[in-house]
Coordinates of C-alpha atoms and ligand atoms in Angstrom, one line a residue:
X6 CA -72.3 -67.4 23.1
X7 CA -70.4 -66.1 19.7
X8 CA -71.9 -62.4 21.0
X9 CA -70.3 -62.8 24.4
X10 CA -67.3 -63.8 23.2
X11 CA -66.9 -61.2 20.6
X12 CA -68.2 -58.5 23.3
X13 CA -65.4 -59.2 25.5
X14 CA -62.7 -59.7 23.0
X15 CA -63.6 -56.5 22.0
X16 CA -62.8 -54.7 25.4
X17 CA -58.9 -55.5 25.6
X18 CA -58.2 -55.2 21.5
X19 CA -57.0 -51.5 19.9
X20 CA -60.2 -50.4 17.1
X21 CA -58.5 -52.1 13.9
X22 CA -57.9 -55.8 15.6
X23 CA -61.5 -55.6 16.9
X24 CA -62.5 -54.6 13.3
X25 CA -60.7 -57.4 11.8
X26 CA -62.1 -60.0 14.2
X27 CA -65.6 -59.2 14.0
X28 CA -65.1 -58.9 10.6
X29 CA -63.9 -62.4 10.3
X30 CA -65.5 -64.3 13.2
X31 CA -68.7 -62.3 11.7
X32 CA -68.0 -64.0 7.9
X33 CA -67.2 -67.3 9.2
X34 CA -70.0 -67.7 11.5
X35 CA -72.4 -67.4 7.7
X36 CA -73.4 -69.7 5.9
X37 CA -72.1 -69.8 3.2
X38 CA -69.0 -68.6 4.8
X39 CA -67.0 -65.7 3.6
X40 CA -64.0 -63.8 4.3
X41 CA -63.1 -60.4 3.0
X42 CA -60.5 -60.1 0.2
X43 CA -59.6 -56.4 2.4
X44 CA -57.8 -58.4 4.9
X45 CA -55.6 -60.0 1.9
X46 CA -53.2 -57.2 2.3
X47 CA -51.0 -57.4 5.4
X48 CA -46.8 -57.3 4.3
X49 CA -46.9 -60.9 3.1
X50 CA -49.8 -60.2 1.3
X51 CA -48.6 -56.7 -0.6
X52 CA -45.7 -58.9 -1.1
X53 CA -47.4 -61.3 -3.2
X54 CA -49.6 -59.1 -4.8
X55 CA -46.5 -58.0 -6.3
X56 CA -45.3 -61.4 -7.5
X57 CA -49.0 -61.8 -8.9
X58 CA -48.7 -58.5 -11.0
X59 CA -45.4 -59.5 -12.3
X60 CA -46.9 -62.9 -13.2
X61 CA -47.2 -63.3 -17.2
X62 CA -50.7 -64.5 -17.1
X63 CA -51.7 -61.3 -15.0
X64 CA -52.5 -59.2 -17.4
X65 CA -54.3 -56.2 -15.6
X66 CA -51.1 -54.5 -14.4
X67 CA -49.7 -54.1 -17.6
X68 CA -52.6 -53.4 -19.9
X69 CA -53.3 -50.2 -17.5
X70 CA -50.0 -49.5 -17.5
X71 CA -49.7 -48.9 -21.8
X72 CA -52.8 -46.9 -21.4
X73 CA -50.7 -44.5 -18.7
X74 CA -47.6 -44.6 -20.6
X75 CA -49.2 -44.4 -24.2
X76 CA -52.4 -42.7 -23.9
X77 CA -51.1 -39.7 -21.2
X78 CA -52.4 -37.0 -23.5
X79 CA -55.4 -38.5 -23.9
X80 CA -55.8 -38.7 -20.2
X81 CA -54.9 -35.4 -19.2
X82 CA -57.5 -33.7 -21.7
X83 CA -60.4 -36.0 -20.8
X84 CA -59.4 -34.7 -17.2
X85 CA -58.6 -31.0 -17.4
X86 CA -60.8 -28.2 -18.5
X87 CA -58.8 -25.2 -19.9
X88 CA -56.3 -23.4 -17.3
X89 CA -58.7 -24.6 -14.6
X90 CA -56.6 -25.6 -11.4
X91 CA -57.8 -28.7 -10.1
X92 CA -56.9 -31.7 -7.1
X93 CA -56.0 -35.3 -8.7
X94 CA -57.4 -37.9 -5.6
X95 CA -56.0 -41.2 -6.2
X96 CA -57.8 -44.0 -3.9
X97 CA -55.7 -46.5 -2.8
X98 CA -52.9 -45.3 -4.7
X99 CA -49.9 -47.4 -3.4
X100 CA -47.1 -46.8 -5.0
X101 CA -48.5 -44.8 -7.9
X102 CA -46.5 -47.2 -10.2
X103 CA -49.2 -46.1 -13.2
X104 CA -50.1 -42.3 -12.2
X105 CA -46.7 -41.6 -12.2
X106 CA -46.9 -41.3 -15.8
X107 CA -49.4 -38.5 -15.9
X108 CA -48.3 -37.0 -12.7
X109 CA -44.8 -36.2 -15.1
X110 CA -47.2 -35.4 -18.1
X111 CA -48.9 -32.7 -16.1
X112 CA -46.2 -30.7 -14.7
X113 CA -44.6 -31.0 -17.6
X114 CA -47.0 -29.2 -19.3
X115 CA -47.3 -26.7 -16.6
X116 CA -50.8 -27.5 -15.6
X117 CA -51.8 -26.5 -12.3
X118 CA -53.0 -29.5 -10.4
X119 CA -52.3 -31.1 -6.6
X120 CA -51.4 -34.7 -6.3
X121 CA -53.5 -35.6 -3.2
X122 CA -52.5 -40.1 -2.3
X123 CA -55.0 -41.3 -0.5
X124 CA -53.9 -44.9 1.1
X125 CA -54.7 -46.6 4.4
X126 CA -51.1 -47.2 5.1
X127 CA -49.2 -44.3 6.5
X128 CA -45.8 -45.9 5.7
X129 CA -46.5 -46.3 1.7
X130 CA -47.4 -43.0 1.8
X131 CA -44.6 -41.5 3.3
X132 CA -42.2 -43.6 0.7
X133 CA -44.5 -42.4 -2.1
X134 CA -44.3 -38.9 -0.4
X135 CA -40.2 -39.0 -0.4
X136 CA -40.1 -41.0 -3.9
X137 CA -42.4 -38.4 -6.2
X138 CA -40.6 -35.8 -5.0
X139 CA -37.7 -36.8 -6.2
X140 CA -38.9 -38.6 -9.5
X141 CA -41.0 -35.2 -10.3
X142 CA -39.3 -32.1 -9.1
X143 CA -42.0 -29.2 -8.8
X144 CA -44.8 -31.5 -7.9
X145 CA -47.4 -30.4 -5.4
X146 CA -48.3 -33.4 -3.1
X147 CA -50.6 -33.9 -0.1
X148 CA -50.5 -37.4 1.2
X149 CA -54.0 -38.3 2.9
X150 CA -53.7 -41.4 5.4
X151 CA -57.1 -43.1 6.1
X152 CA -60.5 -44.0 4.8
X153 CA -61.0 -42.8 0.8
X154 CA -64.9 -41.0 1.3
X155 CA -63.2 -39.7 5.2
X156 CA -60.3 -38.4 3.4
X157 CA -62.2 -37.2 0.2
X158 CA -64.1 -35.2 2.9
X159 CA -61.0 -34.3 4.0
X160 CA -59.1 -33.0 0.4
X161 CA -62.7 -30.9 0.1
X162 CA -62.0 -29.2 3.1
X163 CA -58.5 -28.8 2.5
X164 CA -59.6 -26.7 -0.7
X165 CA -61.9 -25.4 -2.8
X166 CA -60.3 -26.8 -6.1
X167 CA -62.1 -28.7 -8.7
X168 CA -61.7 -32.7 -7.8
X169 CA -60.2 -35.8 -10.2
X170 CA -60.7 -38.6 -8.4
X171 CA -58.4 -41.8 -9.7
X172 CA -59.7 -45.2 -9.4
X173 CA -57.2 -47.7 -11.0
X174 CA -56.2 -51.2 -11.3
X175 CA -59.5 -52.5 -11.6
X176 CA -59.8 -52.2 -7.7
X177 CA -63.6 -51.3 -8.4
X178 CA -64.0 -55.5 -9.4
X179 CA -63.4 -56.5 -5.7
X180 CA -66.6 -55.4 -5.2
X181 CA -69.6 -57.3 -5.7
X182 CA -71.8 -55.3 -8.2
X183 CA -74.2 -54.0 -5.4
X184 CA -71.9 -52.7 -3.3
X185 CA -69.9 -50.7 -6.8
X186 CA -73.2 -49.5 -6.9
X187 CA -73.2 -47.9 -4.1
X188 CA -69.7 -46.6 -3.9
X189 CA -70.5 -44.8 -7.4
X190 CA -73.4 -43.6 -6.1
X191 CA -71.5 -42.1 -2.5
X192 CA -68.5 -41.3 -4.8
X193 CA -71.2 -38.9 -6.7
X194 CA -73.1 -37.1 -4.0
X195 CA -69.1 -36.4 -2.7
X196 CA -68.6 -34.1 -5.6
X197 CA -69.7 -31.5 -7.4
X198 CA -69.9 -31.0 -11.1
X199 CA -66.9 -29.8 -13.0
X200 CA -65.7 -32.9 -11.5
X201 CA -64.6 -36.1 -13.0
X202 CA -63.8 -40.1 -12.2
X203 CA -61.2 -42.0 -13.8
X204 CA -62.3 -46.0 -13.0
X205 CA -60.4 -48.6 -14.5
X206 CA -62.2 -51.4 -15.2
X207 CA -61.1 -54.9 -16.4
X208 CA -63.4 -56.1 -19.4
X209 CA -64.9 -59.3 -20.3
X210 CA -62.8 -61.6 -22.8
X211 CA -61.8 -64.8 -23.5
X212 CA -62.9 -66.9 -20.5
X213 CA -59.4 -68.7 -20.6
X214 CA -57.5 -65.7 -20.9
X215 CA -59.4 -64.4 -17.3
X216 CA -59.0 -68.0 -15.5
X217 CA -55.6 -68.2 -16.0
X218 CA -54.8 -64.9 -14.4
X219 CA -56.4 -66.2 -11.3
X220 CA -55.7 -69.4 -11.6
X221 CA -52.1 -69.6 -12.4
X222 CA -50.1 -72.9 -12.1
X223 CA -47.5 -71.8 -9.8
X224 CA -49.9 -71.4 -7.1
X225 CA -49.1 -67.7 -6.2
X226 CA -53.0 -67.2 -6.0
X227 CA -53.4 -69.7 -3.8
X228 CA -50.8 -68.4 -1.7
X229 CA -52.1 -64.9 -1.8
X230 CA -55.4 -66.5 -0.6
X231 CA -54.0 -69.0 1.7
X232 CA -52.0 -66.4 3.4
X233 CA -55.3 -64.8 4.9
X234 CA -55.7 -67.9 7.1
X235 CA -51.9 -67.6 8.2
X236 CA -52.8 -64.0 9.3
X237 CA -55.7 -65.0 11.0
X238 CA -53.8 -67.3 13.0
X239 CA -51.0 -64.6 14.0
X240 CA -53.6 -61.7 14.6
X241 CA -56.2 -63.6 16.0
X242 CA -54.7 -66.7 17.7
X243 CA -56.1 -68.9 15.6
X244 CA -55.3 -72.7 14.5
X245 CA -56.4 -73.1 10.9
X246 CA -54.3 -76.2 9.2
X247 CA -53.3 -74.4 5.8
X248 CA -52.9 -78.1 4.5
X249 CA -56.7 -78.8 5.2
X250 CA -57.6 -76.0 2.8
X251 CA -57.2 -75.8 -1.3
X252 CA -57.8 -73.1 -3.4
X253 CA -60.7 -73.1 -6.0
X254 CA -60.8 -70.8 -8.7
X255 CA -64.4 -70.0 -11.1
X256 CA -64.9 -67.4 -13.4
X257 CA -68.5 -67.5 -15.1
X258 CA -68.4 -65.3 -18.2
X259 CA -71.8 -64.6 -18.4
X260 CA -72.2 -62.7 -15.2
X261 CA -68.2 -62.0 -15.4
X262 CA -67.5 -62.7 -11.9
X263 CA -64.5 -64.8 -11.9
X264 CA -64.6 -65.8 -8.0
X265 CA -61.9 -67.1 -5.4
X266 CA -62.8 -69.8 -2.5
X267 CA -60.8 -72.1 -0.4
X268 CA -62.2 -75.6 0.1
X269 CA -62.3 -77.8 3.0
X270 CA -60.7 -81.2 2.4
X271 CA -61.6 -82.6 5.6
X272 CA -64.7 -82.6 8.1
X273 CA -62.7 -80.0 10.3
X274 CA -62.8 -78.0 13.6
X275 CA -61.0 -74.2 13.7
X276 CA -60.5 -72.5 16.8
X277 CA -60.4 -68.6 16.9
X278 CA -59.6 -67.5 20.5
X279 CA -62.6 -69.5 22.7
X280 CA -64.8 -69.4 19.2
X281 CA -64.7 -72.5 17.9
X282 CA -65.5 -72.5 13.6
X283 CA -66.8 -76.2 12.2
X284 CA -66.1 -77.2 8.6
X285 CA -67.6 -79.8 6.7
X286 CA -65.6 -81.6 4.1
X287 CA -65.8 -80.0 0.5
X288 CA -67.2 -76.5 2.8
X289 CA -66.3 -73.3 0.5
X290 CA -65.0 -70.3 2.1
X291 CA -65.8 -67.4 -0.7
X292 CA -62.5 -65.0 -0.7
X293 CA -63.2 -62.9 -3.5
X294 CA -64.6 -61.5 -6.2
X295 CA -62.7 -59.8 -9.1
X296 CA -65.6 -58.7 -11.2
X297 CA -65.2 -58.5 -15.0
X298 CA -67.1 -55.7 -17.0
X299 CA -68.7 -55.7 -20.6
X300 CA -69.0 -51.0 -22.3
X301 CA -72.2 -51.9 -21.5
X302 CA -71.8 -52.8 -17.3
X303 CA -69.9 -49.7 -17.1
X304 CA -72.4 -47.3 -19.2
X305 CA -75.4 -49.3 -17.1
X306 CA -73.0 -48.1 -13.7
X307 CA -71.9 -45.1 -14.7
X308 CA -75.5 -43.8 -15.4
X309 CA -77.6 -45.9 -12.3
X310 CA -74.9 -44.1 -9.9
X311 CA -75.5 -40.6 -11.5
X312 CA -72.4 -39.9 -13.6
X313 CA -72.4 -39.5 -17.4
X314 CA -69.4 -40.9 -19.7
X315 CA -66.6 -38.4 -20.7
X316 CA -64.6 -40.5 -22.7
X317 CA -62.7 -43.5 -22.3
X318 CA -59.3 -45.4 -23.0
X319 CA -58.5 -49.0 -24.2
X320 CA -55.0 -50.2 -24.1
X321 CA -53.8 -51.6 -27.4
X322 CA -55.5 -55.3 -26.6
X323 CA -58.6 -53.6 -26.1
X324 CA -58.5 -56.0 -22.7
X325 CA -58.5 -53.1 -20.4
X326 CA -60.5 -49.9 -20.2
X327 CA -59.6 -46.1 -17.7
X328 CA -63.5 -44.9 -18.3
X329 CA -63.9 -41.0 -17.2
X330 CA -67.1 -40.3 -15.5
X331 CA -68.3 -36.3 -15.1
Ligands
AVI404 C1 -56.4 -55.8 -6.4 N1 -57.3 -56.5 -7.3 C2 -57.7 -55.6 -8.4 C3 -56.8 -57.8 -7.8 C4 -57.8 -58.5 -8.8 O1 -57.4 -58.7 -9.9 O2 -58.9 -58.7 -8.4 C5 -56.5 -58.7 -6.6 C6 -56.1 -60.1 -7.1 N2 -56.7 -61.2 -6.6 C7 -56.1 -62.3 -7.2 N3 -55.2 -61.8 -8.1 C8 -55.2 -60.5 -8.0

């Protein structure tokens, strides 16, 4: 029944609405069910993502951020070899907030080097586009809309340059470990050597330290997780009762996932379209994972996915580490 429904939802819907319902009518139809922290991101979502980095117990955000503004030297030599021109990638790059600062170091210095975004959204790139420019006079940018390994195909063809690929704000975490795995691993056989990876990764610490930046007691968390059902409800008609759903937080330091779900509080039906979702009381709905890493995770990464260290950075709590990859 699910697979007649989906099939014929699928004919009247434009490519990224049928993505996004299979996606979700796929993950709640599991047991246990899941939804994908991707779909977090709609303008509600970016907008709270932004209240969450300016949140005091969210420390990611600003650790990176002394390592870009402090460290920039450091950076740019673990990154360039001699006068070699190269292309810096950024995946995901938003609005470059941190890669500004070496973006400025770079020209600065007169290295030779193409600033080449790559985002999903075509309208962040286009303020990006408009804002560098004017922030940086003399910088070379080419914005790349779409899917990172489509457009890293892309930048390859483009030119012949050697590639920097930027992987920041511990983005790489929302991945479960198998699946970093094997983005490393496709991120390796997509370049060639001379090349290098910057991945910033967030390290293990203090358990409490890691809770409370997911866990925060003004609820902007569970907001930001909450607001996926709100968006499922607008995208996909749907009729989920945010009331009838709390947020549950874990982190477990040995492993160092520290993992997001959304509890059921009552025995519950959710209707998406003519799909109809069942929920028993105290059911978990996993959101995401925001996986922490000990030198060793990244070393045991770096090496299974076919890259050896360069060097890396630690901001001055040692809490955060940019980890260069050739
Ligand atoms: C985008 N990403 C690295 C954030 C993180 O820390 O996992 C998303 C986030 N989820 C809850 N708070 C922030």
């Amino acid at each position: 029944n699910l697979k007649r429904n989906i099939n014929s939802q699928i004919e009247n819907s434009s490519p990224s609405v049928t993505n996004f319902r299979l996606d979700i009518l796929e993950g709640l139809t599991r047991d246990p069910k899941r939804l994908s922290s991707k779909y977090f991101y709609d303008k509600k979502g970016d907008h709270l993502f932004q209240k969450i980095m300016a949140m005091p117990e969210y420390y990611l955000t600003q650790c990176e951020l002394d390592i870009f503004k402090n460290k920039t030297a450091e950076i740019a030599s673990l990154i360039t070899i001699d006068d070699e021109p190269f292309d810096l990638i950024e995946l995901g790059a938003g609005d470059a907030m941190k890669s500004s600062y070496l973006l400025k170091y770079l020209v600065e210095n007169g290295i030779d080097y193409t600033y080449m975004p790559i985002d999903i959204s075509g309208n962040i790139l286009s303020i990006l586009d408009q804002k560098l420019k004017k922030e940086i006079p003399g910088l070379d940018i080419v914005c790349l809309e779409g899917e990172y390994f489509d457009m890293l195909d892309k930048a390859a063809a483009l030119s012949s340059r050697r590639k920097v690929v930027l992987f920041l704000g511990g983005n790489i975490g929302n991945m479960e470990v198998r699946e970093a795995h094997d983005f490393c691993t496709h991120l390796n056989r997509s370049l060639t050597s001379g090349d290098r990876v910057l991945v910033g990764f967030d390290l293990k610490k203090n358990p409490h330290t890691i809770l409370d930046a997911y866990n925060d007691t003004t609820g902007i968390t569970a907001d930001f997780n909450l607001n996926l059902l709100t968006r499922i409800n607008r995208e996909l008609e749907a009729d989920f009762d945010l009331k009838s759903f709390q947020h549950y937080q874990t982190y477990d330091p040995v492993s160092g996932a520290c993992r997001s779900y959304l509890v059921s509080l009552t025995d519950q039906q959710v209707t998406i379209d003519d799909t109809t979702i069942t929920f028993r009381e105290n059911e978990l709905i996993d959101m995401e994972v925001s996986q922490k890493f000990s030198e060793s995770d990244i070393e045991e990464l770096a090496e299974r996915s076919g890259f050896t260290i360069a060097g890396e950075i630690k901001d001055s709590k040692k809490w955060f580490i940019d980890s260069v990859w050739k």
